[in-house]
PDB file of C-alpha atoms and ligand atoms in Angstrom:
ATOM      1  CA  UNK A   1       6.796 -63.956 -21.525  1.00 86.00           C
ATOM      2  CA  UNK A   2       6.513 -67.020 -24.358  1.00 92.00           C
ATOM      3  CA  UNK A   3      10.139 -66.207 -25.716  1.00 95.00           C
ATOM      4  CA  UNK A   4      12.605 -66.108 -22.319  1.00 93.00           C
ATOM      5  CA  UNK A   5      15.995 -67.434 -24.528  1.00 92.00           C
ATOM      6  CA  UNK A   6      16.658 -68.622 -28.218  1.00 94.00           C
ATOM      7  CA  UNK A   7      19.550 -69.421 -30.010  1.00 94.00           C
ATOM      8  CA  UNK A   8      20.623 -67.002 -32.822  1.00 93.00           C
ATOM      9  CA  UNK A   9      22.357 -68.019 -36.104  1.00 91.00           C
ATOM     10  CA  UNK A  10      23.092 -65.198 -38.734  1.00 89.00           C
ATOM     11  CA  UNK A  11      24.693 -66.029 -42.043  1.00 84.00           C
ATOM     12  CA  UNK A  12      24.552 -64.958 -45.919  1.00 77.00           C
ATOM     13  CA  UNK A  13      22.948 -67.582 -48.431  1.00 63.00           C
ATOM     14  CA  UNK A  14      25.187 -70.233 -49.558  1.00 60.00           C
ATOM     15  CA  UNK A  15      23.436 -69.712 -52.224  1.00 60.00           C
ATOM     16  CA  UNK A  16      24.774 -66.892 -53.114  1.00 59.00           C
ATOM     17  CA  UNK A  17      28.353 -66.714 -51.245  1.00 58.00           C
ATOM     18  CA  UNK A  18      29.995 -62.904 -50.878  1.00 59.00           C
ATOM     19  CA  UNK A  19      26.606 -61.593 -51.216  1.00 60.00           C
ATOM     20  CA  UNK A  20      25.860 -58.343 -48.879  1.00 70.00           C
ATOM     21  CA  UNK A  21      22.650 -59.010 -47.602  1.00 79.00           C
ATOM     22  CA  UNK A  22      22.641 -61.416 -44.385  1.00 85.00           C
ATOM     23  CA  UNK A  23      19.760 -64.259 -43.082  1.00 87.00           C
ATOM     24  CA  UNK A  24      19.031 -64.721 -39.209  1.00 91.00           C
ATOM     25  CA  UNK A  25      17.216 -67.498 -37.796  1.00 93.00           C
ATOM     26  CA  UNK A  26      16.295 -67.642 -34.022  1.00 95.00           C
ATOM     27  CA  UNK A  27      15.982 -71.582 -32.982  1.00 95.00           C
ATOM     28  CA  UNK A  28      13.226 -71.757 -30.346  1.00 96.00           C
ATOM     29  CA  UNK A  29      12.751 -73.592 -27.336  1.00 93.00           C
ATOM     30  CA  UNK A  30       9.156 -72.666 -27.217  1.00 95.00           C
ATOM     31  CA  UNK A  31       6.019 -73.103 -29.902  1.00 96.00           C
ATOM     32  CA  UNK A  32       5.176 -70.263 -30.728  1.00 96.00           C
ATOM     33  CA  UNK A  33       2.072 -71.642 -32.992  1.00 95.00           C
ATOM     34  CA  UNK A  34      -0.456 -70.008 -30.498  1.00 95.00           C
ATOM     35  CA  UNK A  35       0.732 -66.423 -31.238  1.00 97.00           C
ATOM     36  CA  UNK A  36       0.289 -66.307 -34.955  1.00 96.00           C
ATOM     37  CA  UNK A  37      -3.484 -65.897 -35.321  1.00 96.00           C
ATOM     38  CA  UNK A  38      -2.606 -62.938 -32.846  1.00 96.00           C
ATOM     39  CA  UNK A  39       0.336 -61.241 -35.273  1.00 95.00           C
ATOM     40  CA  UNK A  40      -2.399 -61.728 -37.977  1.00 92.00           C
ATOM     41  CA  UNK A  41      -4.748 -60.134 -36.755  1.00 92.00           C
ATOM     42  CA  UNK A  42      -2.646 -57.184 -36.102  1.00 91.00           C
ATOM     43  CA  UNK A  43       0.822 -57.249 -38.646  1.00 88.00           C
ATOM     44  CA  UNK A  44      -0.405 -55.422 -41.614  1.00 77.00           C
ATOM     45  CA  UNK A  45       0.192 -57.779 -44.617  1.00 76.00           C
ATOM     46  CA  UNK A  46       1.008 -60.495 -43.114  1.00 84.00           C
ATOM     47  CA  UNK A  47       0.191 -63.913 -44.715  1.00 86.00           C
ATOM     48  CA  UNK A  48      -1.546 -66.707 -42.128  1.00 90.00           C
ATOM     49  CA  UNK A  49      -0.552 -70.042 -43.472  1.00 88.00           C
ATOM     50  CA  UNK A  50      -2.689 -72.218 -40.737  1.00 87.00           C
ATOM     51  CA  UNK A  51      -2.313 -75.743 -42.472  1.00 84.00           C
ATOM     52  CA  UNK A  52       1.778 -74.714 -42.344  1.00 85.00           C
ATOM     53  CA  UNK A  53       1.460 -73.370 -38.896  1.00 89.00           C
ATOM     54  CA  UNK A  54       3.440 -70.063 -40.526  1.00 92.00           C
ATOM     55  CA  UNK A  55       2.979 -66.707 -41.225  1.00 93.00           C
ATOM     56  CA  UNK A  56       5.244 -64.502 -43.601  1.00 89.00           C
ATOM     57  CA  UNK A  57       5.176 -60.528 -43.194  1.00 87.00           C
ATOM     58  CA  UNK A  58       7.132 -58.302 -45.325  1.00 79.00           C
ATOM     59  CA  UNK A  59       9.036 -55.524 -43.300  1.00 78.00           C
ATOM     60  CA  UNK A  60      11.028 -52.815 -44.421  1.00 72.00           C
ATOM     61  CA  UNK A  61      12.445 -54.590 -47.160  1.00 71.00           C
ATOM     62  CA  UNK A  62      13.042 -57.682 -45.215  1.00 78.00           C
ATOM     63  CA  UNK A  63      11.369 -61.262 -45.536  1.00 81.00           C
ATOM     64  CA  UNK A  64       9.727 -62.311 -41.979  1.00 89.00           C
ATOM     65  CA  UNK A  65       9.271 -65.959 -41.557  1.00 92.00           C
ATOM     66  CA  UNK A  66       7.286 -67.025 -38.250  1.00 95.00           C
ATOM     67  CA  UNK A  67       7.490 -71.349 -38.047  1.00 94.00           C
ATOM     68  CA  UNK A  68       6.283 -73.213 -34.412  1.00 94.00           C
ATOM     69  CA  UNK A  69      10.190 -72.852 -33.427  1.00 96.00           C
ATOM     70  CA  UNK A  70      11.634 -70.483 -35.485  1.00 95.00           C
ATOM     71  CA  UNK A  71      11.996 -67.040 -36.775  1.00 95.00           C
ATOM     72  CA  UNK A  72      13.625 -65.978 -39.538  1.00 93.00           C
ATOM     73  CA  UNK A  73      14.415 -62.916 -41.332  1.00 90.00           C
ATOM     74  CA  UNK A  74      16.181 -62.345 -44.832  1.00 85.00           C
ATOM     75  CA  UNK A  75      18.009 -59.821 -47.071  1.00 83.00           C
ATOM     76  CA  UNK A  76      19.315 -57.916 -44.199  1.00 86.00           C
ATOM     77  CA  UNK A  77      21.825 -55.190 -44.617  1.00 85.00           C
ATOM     78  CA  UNK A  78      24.573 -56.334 -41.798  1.00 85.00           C
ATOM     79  CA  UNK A  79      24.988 -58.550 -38.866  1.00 86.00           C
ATOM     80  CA  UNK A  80      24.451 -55.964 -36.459  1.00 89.00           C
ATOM     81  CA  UNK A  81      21.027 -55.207 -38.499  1.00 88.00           C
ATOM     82  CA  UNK A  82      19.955 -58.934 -38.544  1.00 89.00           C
ATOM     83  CA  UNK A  83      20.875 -59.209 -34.478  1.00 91.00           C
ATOM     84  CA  UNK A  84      18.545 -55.869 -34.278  1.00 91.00           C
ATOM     85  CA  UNK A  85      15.853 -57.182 -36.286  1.00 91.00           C
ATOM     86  CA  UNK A  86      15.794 -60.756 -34.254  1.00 94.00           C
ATOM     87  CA  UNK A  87      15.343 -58.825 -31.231  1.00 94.00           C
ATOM     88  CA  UNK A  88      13.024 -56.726 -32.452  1.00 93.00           C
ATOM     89  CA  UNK A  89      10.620 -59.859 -33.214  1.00 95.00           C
ATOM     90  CA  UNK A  90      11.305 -61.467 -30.070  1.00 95.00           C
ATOM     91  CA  UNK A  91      10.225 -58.382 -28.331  1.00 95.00           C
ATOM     92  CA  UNK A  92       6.960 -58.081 -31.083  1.00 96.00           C
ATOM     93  CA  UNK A  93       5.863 -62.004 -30.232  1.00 96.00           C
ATOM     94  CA  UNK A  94       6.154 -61.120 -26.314  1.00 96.00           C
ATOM     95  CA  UNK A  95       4.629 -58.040 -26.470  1.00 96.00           C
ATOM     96  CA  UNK A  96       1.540 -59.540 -28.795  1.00 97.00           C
ATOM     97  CA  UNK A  97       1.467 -62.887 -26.701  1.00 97.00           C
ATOM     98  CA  UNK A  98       1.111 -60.082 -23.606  1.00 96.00           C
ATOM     99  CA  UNK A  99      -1.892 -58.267 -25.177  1.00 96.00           C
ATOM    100  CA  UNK A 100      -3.632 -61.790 -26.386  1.00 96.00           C
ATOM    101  CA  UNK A 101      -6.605 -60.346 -24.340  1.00 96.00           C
ATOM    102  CA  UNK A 102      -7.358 -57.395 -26.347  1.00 96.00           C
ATOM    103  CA  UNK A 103      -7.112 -58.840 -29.794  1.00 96.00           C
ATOM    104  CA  UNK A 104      -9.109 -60.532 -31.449  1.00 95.00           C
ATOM    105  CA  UNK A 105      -7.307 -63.787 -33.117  1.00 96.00           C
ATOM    106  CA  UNK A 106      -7.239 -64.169 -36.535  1.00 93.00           C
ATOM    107  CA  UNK A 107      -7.095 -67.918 -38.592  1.00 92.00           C
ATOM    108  CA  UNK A 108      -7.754 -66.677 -42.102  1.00 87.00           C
ATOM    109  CA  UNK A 109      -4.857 -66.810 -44.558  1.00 82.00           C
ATOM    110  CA  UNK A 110      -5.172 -63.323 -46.426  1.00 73.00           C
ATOM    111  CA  UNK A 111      -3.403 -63.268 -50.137  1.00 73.00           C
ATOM    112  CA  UNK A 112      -1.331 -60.155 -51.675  1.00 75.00           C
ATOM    113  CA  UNK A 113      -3.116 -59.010 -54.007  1.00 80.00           C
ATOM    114  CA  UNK A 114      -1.495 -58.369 -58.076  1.00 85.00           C
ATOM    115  CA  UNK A 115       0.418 -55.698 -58.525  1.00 89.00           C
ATOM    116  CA  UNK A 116      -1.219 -54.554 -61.542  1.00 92.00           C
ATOM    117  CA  UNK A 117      -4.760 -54.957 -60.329  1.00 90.00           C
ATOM    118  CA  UNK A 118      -3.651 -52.352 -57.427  1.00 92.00           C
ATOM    119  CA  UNK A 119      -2.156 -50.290 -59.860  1.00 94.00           C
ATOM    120  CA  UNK A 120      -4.752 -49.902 -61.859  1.00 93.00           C
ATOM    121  CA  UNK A 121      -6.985 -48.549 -59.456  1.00 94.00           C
ATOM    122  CA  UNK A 122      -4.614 -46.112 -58.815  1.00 96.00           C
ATOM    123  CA  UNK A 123      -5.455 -42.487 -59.911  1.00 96.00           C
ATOM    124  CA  UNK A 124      -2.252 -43.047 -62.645  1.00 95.00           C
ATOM    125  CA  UNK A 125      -1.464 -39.148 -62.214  1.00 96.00           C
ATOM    126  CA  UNK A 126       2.368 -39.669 -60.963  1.00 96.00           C
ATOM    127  CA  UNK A 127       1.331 -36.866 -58.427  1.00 96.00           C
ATOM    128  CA  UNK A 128       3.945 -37.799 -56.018  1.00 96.00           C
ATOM    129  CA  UNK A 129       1.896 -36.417 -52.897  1.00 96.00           C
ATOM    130  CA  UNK A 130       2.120 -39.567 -51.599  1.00 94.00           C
ATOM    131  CA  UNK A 131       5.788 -39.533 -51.105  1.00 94.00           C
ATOM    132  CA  UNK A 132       6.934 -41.536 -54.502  1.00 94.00           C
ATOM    133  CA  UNK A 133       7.944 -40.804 -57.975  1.00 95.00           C
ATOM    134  CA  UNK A 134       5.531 -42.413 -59.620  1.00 95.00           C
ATOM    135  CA  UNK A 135       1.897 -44.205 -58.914  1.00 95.00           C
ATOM    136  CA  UNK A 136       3.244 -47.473 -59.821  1.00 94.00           C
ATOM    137  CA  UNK A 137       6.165 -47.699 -57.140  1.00 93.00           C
ATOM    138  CA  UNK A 138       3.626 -46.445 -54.613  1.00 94.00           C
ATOM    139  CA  UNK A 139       1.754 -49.984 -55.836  1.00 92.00           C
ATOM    140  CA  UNK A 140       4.585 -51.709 -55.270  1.00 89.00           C
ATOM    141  CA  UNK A 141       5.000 -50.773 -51.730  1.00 87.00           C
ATOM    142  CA  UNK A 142       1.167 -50.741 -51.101  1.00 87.00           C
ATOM    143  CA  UNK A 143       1.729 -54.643 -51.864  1.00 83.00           C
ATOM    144  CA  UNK A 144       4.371 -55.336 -49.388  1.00 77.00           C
ATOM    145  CA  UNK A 145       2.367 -53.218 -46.820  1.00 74.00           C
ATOM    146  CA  UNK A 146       4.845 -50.574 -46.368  1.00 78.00           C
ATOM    147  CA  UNK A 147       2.550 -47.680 -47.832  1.00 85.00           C
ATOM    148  CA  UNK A 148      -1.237 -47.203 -46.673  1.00 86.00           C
ATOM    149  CA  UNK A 149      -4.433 -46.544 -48.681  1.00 90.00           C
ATOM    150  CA  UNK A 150      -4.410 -43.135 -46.612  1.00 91.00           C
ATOM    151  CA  UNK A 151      -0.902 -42.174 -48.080  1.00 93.00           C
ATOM    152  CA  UNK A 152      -2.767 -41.261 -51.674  1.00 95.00           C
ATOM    153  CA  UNK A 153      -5.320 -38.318 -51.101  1.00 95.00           C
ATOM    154  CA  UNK A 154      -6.113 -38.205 -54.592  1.00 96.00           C
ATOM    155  CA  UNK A 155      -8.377 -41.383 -54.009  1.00 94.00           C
ATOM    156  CA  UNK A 156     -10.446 -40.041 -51.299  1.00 94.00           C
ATOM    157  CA  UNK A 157     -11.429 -37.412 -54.135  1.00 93.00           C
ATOM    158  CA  UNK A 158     -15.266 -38.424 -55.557  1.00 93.00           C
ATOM    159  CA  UNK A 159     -13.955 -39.552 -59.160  1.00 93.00           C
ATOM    160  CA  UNK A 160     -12.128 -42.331 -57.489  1.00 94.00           C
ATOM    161  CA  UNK A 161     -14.261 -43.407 -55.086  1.00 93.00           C
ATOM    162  CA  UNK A 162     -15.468 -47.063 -56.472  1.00 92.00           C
ATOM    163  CA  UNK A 163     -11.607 -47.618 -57.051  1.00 92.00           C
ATOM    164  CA  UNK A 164     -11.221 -46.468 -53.536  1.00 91.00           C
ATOM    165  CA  UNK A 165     -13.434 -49.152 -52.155  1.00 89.00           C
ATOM    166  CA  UNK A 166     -12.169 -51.626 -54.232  1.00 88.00           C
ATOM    167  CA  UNK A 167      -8.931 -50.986 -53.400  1.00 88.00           C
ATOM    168  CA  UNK A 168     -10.268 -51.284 -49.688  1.00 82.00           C
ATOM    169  CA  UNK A 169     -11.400 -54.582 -50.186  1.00 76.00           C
ATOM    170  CA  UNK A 170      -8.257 -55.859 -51.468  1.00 76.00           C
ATOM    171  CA  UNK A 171      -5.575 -54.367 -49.554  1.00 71.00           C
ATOM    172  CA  UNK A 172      -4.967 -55.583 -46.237  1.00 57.00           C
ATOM    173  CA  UNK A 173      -4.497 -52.589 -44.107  1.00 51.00           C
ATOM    174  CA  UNK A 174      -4.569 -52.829 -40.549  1.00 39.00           C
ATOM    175  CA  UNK A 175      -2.848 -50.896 -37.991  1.00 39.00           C
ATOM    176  CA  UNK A 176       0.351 -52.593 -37.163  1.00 40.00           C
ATOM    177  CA  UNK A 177       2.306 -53.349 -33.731  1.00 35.00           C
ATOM    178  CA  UNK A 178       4.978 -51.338 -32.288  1.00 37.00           C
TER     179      UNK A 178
HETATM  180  S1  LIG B 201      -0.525 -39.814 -54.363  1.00 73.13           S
HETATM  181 FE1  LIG B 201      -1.712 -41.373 -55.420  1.00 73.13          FE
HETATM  182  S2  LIG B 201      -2.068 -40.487 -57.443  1.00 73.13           S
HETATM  183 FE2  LIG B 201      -0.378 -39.368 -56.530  1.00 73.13          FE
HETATM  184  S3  LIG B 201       1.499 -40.450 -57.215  1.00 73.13           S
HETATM  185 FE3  LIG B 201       0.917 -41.303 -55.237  1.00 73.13          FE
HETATM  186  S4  LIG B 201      -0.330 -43.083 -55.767  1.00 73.13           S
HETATM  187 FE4  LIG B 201      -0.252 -41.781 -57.592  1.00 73.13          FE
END
Protein backbone atom coordinates (compact mmCIF):
# COMPACT_ATOMS: atom_id res chain seq x y z
CA UNK A 1 0.00 0.00 0.00
CA UNK A 2 1.87 3.62 -0.93
CA UNK A 3 -0.89 5.65 1.05
CA UNK A 4 -1.14 3.81 4.81
CA UNK A 5 -2.25 7.46 6.71
CA UNK A 6 -2.64 11.21 5.59
CA UNK A 7 -3.83 14.09 7.17
CA UNK A 8 -7.17 15.55 5.89
CA UNK A 9 -8.08 19.29 5.81
CA UNK A 10 -11.54 20.30 4.25
CA UNK A 11 -12.55 23.92 3.99
CA UNK A 12 -14.51 26.43 1.53
CA UNK A 13 -12.29 29.10 -0.41
CA UNK A 14 -11.45 32.10 1.49
CA UNK A 15 -11.84 33.32 -1.48
CA UNK A 16 -15.08 33.16 -1.62
CA UNK A 17 -16.35 32.91 2.21
CA UNK A 18 -20.20 31.39 2.72
CA UNK A 19 -19.81 29.78 -0.53
CA UNK A 20 -21.50 26.08 -0.74
CA UNK A 21 -19.08 24.20 -2.46
CA UNK A 22 -16.13 22.80 -0.12
CA UNK A 23 -12.04 22.07 -0.99
CA UNK A 24 -10.19 18.94 0.61
CA UNK A 25 -6.61 18.49 0.63
CA UNK A 26 -4.97 15.22 1.94
CA UNK A 27 -1.23 16.17 3.28
CA UNK A 28 0.97 13.14 2.52
CA UNK A 29 3.60 11.46 4.23
CA UNK A 30 4.53 9.59 1.16
CA UNK A 31 5.58 10.78 -2.68
CA UNK A 32 3.36 9.75 -4.55
CA UNK A 33 5.30 11.07 -7.89
CA UNK A 34 5.84 7.37 -9.02
CA UNK A 35 2.07 6.67 -9.40
CA UNK A 36 1.11 9.40 -11.77
CA UNK A 37 2.42 8.10 -15.11
CA UNK A 38 0.25 5.03 -13.86
CA UNK A 39 -3.24 7.23 -13.24
CA UNK A 40 -2.34 8.61 -16.75
CA UNK A 41 -2.23 6.00 -18.41
CA UNK A 42 -5.48 4.84 -17.15
CA UNK A 43 -7.78 8.17 -15.70
CA UNK A 44 -9.60 9.20 -18.75
CA UNK A 45 -8.78 12.94 -19.25
CA UNK A 46 -6.45 13.35 -17.08
CA UNK A 47 -3.68 15.97 -17.69
CA UNK A 48 0.22 14.62 -16.97
CA UNK A 49 2.15 17.66 -16.01
CA UNK A 50 5.76 15.74 -15.69
CA UNK A 51 8.03 18.96 -15.39
CA UNK A 52 5.30 19.87 -12.30
CA UNK A 53 5.32 16.37 -11.07
CA UNK A 54 1.16 16.80 -11.22
CA UNK A 55 -1.63 15.57 -12.85
CA UNK A 56 -5.22 17.24 -12.88
CA UNK A 57 -8.39 14.97 -13.76
CA UNK A 58 -11.78 16.32 -13.91
CA UNK A 59 -14.40 14.07 -12.03
CA UNK A 60 -17.92 14.40 -11.74
CA UNK A 61 -17.89 17.95 -11.59
CA UNK A 62 -15.02 18.11 -9.26
CA UNK A 63 -11.34 19.48 -9.84
CA UNK A 64 -8.67 16.55 -8.98
CA UNK A 65 -5.28 17.80 -8.16
CA UNK A 66 -2.51 14.95 -7.72
CA UNK A 67 1.07 16.95 -6.30
CA UNK A 68 4.24 14.51 -4.85
CA UNK A 69 2.41 15.00 -1.28
CA UNK A 70 -0.84 16.03 -1.84
CA UNK A 71 -4.27 15.53 -3.14
CA UNK A 72 -6.71 17.81 -3.58
CA UNK A 73 -10.16 18.06 -4.71
CA UNK A 74 -12.48 21.22 -5.31
CA UNK A 75 -16.09 22.45 -5.70
CA UNK A 76 -17.45 19.74 -3.62
CA UNK A 77 -21.02 19.68 -2.54
CA UNK A 78 -20.53 19.01 1.47
CA UNK A 79 -18.02 17.90 3.95
CA UNK A 80 -19.24 14.54 4.13
CA UNK A 81 -18.87 14.54 0.09
CA UNK A 82 -15.26 15.97 0.18
CA UNK A 83 -14.28 13.21 3.16
CA UNK A 84 -15.93 10.58 0.52
CA UNK A 85 -14.16 11.82 -2.37
CA UNK A 86 -10.56 11.90 -0.40
CA UNK A 87 -11.09 8.40 0.34
CA UNK A 88 -12.11 7.50 -2.72
CA UNK A 89 -8.59 8.73 -4.24
CA UNK A 90 -6.66 7.26 -1.59
CA UNK A 91 -8.23 3.99 -2.34
CA UNK A 92 -7.76 4.83 -6.51
CA UNK A 93 -3.72 5.64 -5.91
CA UNK A 94 -3.46 2.20 -3.82
CA UNK A 95 -5.37 0.28 -5.94
CA UNK A 96 -3.35 1.71 -9.27
CA UNK A 97 0.09 1.63 -7.33
CA UNK A 98 -1.19 -2.31 -6.70
CA UNK A 99 -1.77 -3.05 -10.43
CA UNK A 100 1.64 -1.03 -11.55
CA UNK A 101 2.41 -4.45 -13.23
CA UNK A 102 -0.29 -4.56 -15.68
CA UNK A 103 -0.19 -1.03 -16.94
CA UNK A 104 1.67 0.36 -18.98
CA UNK A 105 3.07 3.92 -17.56
CA UNK A 106 2.37 6.85 -19.23
CA UNK A 107 4.84 10.34 -19.22
CA UNK A 108 3.09 12.29 -21.95
CA UNK A 109 1.14 15.38 -20.90
CA UNK A 110 -2.17 15.07 -23.07
CA UNK A 111 -4.11 18.64 -23.64
CA UNK A 112 -8.13 19.13 -23.61
CA UNK A 113 -8.93 19.77 -26.59
CA UNK A 114 -11.40 23.30 -27.63
CA UNK A 115 -14.65 23.07 -27.03
CA UNK A 116 -15.72 24.32 -30.26
CA UNK A 117 -13.38 22.24 -32.35
CA UNK A 118 -15.24 19.09 -30.60
CA UNK A 119 -18.36 20.58 -31.24
CA UNK A 120 -18.06 21.02 -34.49
CA UNK A 121 -17.45 17.64 -35.36
CA UNK A 122 -20.41 16.83 -33.76
CA UNK A 123 -23.36 15.65 -35.97
CA UNK A 124 -25.18 19.27 -34.71
CA UNK A 125 -28.68 17.34 -34.87
CA UNK A 126 -29.67 18.01 -30.99
CA UNK A 127 -30.79 14.27 -31.21
CA UNK A 128 -30.53 13.77 -27.57
CA UNK A 129 -29.83 9.86 -27.92
CA UNK A 130 -26.92 10.43 -26.22
CA UNK A 131 -28.52 11.38 -23.02
CA UNK A 132 -28.36 15.47 -23.38
CA UNK A 133 -30.45 18.25 -24.61
CA UNK A 134 -28.46 19.44 -27.00
CA UNK A 135 -25.06 18.40 -29.08
CA UNK A 136 -23.22 21.19 -27.62
CA UNK A 137 -23.62 20.25 -23.78
CA UNK A 138 -22.75 16.69 -24.80
CA UNK A 139 -19.27 18.68 -26.03
CA UNK A 140 -18.99 20.11 -23.00
CA UNK A 141 -18.94 17.00 -21.02
CA UNK A 142 -16.99 15.06 -23.78
CA UNK A 143 -14.22 17.76 -22.70
CA UNK A 144 -14.15 17.10 -19.08
CA UNK A 145 -14.24 13.30 -19.88
CA UNK A 146 -17.48 12.58 -18.34
CA UNK A 147 -19.25 11.50 -21.73
CA UNK A 148 -17.55 8.95 -24.28
CA UNK A 149 -17.19 9.05 -28.09
CA UNK A 150 -19.45 5.77 -27.87
CA UNK A 151 -22.32 7.77 -26.09
CA UNK A 152 -23.25 9.50 -29.74
CA UNK A 153 -24.36 6.69 -32.26
CA UNK A 154 -25.09 9.11 -34.79
CA UNK A 155 -21.21 9.34 -35.46
CA UNK A 156 -20.58 5.78 -36.04
CA UNK A 157 -23.15 6.40 -39.03
CA UNK A 158 -20.92 6.60 -42.61
CA UNK A 159 -21.64 10.50 -43.18
CA UNK A 160 -19.68 11.18 -40.09
CA UNK A 161 -17.09 9.00 -40.24
CA UNK A 162 -13.87 11.42 -40.98
CA UNK A 163 -15.38 13.57 -38.04
CA UNK A 164 -15.50 10.37 -36.16
CA UNK A 165 -11.82 9.74 -36.50
CA UNK A 166 -10.95 13.05 -35.93
CA UNK A 167 -12.75 13.28 -33.06
CA UNK A 168 -10.80 9.98 -32.07
CA UNK A 169 -7.66 11.54 -32.38
CA UNK A 170 -8.43 14.34 -30.20
CA UNK A 171 -10.37 13.09 -27.42
CA UNK A 172 -8.68 11.26 -24.84
CA UNK A 173 -10.78 8.30 -24.11
CA UNK A 174 -9.52 5.56 -22.21
CA UNK A 175 -11.19 3.24 -19.97
CA UNK A 176 -11.03 4.58 -16.51
CA UNK A 177 -10.31 2.93 -12.91
CA UNK A 178 -12.82 1.81 -10.52
S1 LIG B 1 -26.29 11.77 -29.75
FE1 LIG B 1 -24.74 12.92 -30.86
S2 LIG B 1 -25.90 13.97 -32.46
FE2 LIG B 1 -27.36 13.33 -30.91
S3 LIG B 1 -27.52 15.09 -29.48
FE3 LIG B 1 -25.97 13.71 -28.67
S4 LIG B 1 -24.05 14.53 -29.48
FE4 LIG B 1 -25.71 15.38 -30.74
Amino acid sequence: MLIEHYDLKVFTPPCDPGAERFSAFAELAVDISVVLPYLNATLRGAVYHRAANALTWKKGGHNLAFHAFQIATSNVEDYEAAVKEIDGLVKLINRTWERRSEITPDYETRHRPPLMTVYKLLPQTNCKQCGEPTCYSFAIKLVASQKSIIDCPPLYEPPYAQKLTDLQDMVIDAPTIG
